[in-house]
mmCIF file with all atom_site columns, C-alpha atoms in Angstrom:
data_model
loop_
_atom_site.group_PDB
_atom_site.id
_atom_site.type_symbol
_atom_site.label_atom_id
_atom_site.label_alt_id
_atom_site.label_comp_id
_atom_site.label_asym_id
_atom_site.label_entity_id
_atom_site.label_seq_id
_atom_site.pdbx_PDB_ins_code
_atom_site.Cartn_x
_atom_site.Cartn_y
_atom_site.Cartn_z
_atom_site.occupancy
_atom_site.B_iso_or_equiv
_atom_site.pdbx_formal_charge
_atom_site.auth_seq_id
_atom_site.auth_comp_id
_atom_site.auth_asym_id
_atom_site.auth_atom_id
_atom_site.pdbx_PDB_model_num
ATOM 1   C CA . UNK A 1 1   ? 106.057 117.055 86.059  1.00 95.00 ? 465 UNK A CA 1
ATOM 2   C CA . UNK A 1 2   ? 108.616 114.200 86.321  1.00 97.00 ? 466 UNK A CA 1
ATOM 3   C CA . UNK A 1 3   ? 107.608 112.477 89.530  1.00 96.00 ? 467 UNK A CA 1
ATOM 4   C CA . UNK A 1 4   ? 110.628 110.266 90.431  1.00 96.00 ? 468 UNK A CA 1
ATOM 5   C CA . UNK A 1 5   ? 113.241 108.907 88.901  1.00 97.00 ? 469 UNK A CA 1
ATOM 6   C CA . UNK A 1 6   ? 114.381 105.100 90.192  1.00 97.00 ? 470 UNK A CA 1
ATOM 7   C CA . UNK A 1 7   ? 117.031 102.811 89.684  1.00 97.00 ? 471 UNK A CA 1
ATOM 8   C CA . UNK A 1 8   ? 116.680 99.383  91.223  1.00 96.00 ? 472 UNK A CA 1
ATOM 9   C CA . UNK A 1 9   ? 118.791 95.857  90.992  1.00 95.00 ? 473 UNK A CA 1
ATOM 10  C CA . UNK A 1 10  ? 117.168 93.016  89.553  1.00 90.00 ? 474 UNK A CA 1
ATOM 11  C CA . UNK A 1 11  ? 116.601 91.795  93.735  1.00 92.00 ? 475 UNK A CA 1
ATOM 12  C CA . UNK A 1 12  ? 114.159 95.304  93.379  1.00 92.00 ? 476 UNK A CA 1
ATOM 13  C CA . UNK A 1 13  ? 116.672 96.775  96.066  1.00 95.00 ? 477 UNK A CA 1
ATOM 14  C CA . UNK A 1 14  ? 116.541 100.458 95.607  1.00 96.00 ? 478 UNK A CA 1
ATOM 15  C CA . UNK A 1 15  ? 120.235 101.868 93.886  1.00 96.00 ? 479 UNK A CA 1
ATOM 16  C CA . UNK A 1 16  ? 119.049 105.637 93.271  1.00 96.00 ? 480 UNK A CA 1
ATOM 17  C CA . UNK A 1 17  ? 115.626 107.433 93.631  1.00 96.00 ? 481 UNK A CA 1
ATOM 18  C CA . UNK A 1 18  ? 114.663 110.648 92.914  1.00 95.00 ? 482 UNK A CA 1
ATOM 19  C CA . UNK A 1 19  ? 111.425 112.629 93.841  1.00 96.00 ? 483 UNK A CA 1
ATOM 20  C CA . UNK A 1 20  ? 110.087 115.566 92.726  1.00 95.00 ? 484 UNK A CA 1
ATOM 21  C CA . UNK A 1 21  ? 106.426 116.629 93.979  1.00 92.00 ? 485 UNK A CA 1
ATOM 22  C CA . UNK A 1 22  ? 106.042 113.474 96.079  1.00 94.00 ? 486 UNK A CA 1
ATOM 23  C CA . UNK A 1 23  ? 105.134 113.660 100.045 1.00 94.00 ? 487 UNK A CA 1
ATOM 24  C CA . UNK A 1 24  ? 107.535 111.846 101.964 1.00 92.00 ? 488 UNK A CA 1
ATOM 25  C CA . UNK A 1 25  ? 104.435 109.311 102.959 1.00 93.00 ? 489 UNK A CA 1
ATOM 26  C CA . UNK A 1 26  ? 103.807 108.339 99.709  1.00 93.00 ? 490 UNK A CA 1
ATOM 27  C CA . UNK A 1 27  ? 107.530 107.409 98.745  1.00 95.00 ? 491 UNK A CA 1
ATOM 28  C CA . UNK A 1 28  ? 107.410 103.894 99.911  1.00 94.00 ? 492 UNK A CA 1
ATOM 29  C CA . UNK A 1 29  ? 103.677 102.906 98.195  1.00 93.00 ? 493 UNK A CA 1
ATOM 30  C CA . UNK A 1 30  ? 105.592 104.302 95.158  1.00 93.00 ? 494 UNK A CA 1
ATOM 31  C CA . UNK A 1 31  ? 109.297 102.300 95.701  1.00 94.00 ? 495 UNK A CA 1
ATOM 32  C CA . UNK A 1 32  ? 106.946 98.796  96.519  1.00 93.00 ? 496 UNK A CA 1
ATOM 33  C CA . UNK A 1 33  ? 104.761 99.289  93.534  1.00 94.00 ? 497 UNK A CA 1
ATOM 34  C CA . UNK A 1 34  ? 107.313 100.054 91.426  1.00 94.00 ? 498 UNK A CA 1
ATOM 35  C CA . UNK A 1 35  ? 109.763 96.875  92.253  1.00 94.00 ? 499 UNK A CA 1
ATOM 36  C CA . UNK A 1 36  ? 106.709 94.874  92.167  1.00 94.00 ? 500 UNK A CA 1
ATOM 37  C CA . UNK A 1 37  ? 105.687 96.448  88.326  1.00 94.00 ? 501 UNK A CA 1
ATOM 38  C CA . UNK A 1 38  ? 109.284 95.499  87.201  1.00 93.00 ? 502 UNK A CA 1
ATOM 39  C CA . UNK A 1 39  ? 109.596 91.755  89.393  1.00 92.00 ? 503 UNK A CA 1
ATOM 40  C CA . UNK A 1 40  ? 105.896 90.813  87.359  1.00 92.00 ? 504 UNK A CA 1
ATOM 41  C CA . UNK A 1 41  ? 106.972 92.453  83.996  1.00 94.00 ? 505 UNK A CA 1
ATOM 42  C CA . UNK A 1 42  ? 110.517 92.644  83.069  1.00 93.00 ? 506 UNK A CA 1
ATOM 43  C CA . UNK A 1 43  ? 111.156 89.464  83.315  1.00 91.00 ? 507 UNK A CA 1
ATOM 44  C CA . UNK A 1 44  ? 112.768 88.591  79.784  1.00 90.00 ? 508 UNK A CA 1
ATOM 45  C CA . UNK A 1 45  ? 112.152 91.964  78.646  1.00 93.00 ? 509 UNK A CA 1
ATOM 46  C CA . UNK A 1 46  ? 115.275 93.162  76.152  1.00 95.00 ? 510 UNK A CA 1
ATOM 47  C CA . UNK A 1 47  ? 117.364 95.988  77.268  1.00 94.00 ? 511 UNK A CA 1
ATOM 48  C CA . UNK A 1 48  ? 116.009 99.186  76.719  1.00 93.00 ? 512 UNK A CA 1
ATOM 49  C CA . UNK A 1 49  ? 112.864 97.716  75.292  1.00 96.00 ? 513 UNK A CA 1
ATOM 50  C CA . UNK A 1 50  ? 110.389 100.417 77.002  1.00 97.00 ? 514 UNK A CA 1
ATOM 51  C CA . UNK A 1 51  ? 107.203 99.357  78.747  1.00 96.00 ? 515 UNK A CA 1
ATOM 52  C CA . UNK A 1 52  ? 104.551 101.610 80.133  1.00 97.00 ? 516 UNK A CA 1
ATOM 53  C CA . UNK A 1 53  ? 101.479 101.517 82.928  1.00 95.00 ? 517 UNK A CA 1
ATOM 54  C CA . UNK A 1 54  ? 99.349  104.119 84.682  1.00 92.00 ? 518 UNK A CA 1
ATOM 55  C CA . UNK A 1 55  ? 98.799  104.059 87.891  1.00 81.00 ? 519 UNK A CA 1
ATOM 56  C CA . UNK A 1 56  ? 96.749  106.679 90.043  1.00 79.00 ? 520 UNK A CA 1
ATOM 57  C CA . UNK A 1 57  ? 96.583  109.297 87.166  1.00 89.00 ? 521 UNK A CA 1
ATOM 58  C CA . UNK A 1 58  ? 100.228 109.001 86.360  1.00 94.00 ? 522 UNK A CA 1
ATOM 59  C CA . UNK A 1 59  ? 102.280 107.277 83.462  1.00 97.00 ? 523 UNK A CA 1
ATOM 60  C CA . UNK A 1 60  ? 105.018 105.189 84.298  1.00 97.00 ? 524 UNK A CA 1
ATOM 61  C CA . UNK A 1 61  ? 107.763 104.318 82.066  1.00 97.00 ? 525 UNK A CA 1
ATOM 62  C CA . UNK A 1 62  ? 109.887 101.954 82.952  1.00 97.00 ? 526 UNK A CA 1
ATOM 63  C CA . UNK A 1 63  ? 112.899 99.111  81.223  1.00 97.00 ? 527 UNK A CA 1
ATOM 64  C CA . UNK A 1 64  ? 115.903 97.011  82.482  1.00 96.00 ? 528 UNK A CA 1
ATOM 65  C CA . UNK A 1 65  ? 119.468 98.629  81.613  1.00 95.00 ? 529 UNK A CA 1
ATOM 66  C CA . UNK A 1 66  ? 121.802 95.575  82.091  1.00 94.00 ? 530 UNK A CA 1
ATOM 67  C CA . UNK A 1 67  ? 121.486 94.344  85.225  1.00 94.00 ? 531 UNK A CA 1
ATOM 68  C CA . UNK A 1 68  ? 119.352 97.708  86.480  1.00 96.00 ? 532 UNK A CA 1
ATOM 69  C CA . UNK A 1 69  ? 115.815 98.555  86.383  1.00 96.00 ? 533 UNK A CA 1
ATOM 70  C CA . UNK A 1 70  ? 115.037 102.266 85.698  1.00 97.00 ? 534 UNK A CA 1
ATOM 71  C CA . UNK A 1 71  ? 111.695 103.624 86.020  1.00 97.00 ? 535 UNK A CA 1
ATOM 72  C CA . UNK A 1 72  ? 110.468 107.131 85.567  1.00 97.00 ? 536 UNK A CA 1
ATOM 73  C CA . UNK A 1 73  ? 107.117 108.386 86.862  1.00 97.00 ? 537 UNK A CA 1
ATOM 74  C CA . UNK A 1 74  ? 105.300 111.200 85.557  1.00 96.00 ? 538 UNK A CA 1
ATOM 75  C CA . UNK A 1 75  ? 102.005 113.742 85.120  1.00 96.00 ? 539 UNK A CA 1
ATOM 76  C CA . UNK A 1 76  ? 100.398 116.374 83.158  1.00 93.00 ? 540 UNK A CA 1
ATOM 77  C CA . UNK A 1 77  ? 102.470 116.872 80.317  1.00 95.00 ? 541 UNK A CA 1
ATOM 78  C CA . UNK A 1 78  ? 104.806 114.154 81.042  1.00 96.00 ? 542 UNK A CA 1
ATOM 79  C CA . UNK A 1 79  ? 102.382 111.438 79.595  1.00 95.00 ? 543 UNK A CA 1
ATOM 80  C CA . UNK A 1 80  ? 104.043 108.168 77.865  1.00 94.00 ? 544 UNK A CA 1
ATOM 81  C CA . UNK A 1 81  ? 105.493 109.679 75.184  1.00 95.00 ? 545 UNK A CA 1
ATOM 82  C CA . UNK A 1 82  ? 107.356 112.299 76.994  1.00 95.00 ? 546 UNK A CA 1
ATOM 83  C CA . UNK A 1 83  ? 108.640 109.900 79.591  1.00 96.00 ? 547 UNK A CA 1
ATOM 84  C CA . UNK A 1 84  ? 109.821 107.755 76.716  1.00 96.00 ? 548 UNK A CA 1
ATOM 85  C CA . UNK A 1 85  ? 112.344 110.447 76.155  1.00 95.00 ? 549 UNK A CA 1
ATOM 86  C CA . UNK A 1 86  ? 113.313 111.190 79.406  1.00 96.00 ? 550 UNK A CA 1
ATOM 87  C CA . UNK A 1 87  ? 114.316 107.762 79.983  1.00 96.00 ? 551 UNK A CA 1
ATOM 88  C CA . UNK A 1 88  ? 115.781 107.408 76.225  1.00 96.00 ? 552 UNK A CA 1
ATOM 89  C CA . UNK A 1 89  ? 118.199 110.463 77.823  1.00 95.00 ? 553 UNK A CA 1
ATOM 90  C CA . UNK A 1 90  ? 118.384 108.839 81.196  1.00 96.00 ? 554 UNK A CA 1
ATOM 91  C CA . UNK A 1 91  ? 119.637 105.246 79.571  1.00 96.00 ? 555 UNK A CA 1
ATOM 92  C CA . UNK A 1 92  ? 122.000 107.290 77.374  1.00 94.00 ? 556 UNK A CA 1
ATOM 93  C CA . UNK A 1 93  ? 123.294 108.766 79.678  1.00 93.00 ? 557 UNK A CA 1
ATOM 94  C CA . UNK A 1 94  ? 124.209 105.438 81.971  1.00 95.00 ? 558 UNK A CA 1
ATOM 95  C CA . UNK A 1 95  ? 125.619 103.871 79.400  1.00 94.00 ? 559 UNK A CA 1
ATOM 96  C CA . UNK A 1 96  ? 128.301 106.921 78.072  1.00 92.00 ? 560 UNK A CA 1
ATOM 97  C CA . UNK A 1 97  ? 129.126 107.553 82.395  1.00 92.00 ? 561 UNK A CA 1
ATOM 98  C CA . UNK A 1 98  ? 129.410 103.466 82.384  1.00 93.00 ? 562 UNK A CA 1
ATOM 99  C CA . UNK A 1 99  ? 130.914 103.115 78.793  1.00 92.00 ? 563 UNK A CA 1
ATOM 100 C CA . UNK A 1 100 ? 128.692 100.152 78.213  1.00 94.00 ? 564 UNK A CA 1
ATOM 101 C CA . UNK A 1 101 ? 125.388 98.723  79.691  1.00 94.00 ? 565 UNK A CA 1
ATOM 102 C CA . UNK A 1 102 ? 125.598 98.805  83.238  1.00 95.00 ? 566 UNK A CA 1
ATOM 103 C CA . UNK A 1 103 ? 126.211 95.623  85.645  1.00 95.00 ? 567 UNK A CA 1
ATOM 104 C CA . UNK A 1 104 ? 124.956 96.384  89.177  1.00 95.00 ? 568 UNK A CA 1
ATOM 105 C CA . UNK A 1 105 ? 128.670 96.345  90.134  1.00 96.00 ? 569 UNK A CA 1
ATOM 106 C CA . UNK A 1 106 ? 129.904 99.094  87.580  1.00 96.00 ? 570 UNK A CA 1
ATOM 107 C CA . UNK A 1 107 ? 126.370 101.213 88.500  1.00 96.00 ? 571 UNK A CA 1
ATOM 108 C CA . UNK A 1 108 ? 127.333 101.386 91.647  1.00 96.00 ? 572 UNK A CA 1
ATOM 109 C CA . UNK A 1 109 ? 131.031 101.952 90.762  1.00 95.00 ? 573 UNK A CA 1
ATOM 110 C CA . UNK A 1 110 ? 130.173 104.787 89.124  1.00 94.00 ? 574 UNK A CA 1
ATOM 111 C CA . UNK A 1 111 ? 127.356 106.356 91.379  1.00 95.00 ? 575 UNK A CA 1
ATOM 112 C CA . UNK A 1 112 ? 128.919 109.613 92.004  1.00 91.00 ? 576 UNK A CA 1
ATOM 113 C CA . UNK A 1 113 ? 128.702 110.051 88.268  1.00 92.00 ? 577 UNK A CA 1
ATOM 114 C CA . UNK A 1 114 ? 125.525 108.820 87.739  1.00 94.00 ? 578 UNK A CA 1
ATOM 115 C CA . UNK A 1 115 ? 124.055 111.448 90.384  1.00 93.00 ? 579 UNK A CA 1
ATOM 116 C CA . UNK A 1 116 ? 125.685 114.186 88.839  1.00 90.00 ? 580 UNK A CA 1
ATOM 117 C CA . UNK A 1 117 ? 124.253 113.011 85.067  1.00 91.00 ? 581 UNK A CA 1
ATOM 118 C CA . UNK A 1 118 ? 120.540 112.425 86.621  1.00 93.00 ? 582 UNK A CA 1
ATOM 119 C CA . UNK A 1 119 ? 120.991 115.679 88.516  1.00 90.00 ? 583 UNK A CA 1
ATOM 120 C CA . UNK A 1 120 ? 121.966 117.523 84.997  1.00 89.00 ? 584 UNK A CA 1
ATOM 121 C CA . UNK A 1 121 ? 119.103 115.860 82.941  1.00 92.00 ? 585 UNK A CA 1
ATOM 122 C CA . UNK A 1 122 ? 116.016 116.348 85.520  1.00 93.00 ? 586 UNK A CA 1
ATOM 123 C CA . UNK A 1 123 ? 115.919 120.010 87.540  1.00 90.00 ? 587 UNK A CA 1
ATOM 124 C CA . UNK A 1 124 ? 112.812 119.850 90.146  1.00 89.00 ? 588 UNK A CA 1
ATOM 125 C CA . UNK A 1 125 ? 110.634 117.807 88.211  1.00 92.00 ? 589 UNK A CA 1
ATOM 126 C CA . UNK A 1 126 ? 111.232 118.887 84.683  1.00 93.00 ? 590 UNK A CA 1
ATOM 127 C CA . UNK A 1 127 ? 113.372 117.466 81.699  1.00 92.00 ? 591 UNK A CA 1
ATOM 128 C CA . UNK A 1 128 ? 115.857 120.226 81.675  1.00 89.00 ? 592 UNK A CA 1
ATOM 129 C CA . UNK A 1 129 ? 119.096 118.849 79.350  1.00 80.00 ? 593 UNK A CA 1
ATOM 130 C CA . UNK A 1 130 ? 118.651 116.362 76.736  1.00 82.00 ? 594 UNK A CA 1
ATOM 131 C CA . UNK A 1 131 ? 122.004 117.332 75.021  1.00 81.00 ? 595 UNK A CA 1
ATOM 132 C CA . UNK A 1 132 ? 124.793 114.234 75.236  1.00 79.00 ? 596 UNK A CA 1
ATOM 133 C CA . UNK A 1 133 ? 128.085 116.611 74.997  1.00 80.00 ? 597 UNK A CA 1
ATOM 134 C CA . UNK A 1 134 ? 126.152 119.595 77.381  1.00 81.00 ? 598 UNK A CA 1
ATOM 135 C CA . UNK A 1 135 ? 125.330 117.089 79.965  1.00 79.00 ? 599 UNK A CA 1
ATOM 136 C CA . UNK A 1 136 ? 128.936 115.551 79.902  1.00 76.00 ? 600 UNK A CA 1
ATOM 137 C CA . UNK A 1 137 ? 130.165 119.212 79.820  1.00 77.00 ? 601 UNK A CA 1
ATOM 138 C CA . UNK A 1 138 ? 128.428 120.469 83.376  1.00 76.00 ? 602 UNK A CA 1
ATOM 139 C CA . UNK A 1 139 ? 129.307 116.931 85.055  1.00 71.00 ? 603 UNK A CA 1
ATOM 140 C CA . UNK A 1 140 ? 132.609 117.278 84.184  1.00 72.00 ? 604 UNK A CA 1
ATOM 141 C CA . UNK A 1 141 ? 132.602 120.924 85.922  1.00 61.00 ? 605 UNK A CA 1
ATOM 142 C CA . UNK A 1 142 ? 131.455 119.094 89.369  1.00 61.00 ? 606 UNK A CA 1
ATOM 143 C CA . UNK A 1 143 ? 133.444 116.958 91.349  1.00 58.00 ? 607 UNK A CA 1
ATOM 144 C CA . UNK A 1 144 ? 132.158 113.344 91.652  1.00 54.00 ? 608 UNK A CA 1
ATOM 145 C CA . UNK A 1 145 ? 130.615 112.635 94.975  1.00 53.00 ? 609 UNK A CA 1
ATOM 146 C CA . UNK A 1 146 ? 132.277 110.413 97.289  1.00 49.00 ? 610 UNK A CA 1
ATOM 147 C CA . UNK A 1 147 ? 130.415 107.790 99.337  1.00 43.00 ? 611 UNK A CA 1
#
């Protein structure tokens, strides 16, 4: 099962998080480890140049995306190498709803969109479309979400 899905700025502020499996308690150990995995390791790491840990009996799969961190958290059968292509679809994803490699400003320009994308890839927990053109497809049949 995919655990959670973040985004986070390179200040490790929070931009979009999703959890799947994960009591509400345990959401904040997992948001501070997290920004504190990426703050001690990404530092001069190329973009999309992945980079994996374990913590607690779950893999963690994680790389910088412009100016954004994304990190995706998994178990069972979503050990490194599955998680390497969830975030491979994640990160391809960004960058066709962005049209390039996201700044902070254009990821949060585009948020609405972004939701919608993450929403289409990952289905309670599970990697559910990998497809480029099917994922544009059902966003593009959903209004983007205002905020």
């Amino acid at each position: 099962m995919i655990l959670a899905v973040l985004f986070a700025n390179s200040e490790g502020n929070i931009l979009v998080e999703r959890f799947n499996g994960v009591p509400a308690e345990e959401r904040l150990h997992w948001r501070s480890f997290l920004v504190k995995l990426g703050a001690e390791n990404l530092k001069g790491v190329k973009n999309e140049e992945l980079l994996v840990a374990s913590h607690k009996s779950v893999y963690i799969v994680y790389t910088v995306l412009g100016d954004v961190s994304v990190y995706v958290v998994g178990k069972d059968e979503y050990d490194e190498l599955a998680l390497a292509e969830v975030i491979f679809v994640i990160t391809s994803a960004v960058k066709d709803v962005c049209g390039k490699l996201p700044t902070e400003r254009l990821f949060l320009d585009k948020y609405g969109r972004i939701c919608l994308t993450l929403d289409e890839i990952i289905w309670t927990g599970y990697l559910e479309n990998t497809d480029k053109d099917r994922i544009r497809r059902l966003v593009r049949l959903k209004p983007p979400t205002e905020f």
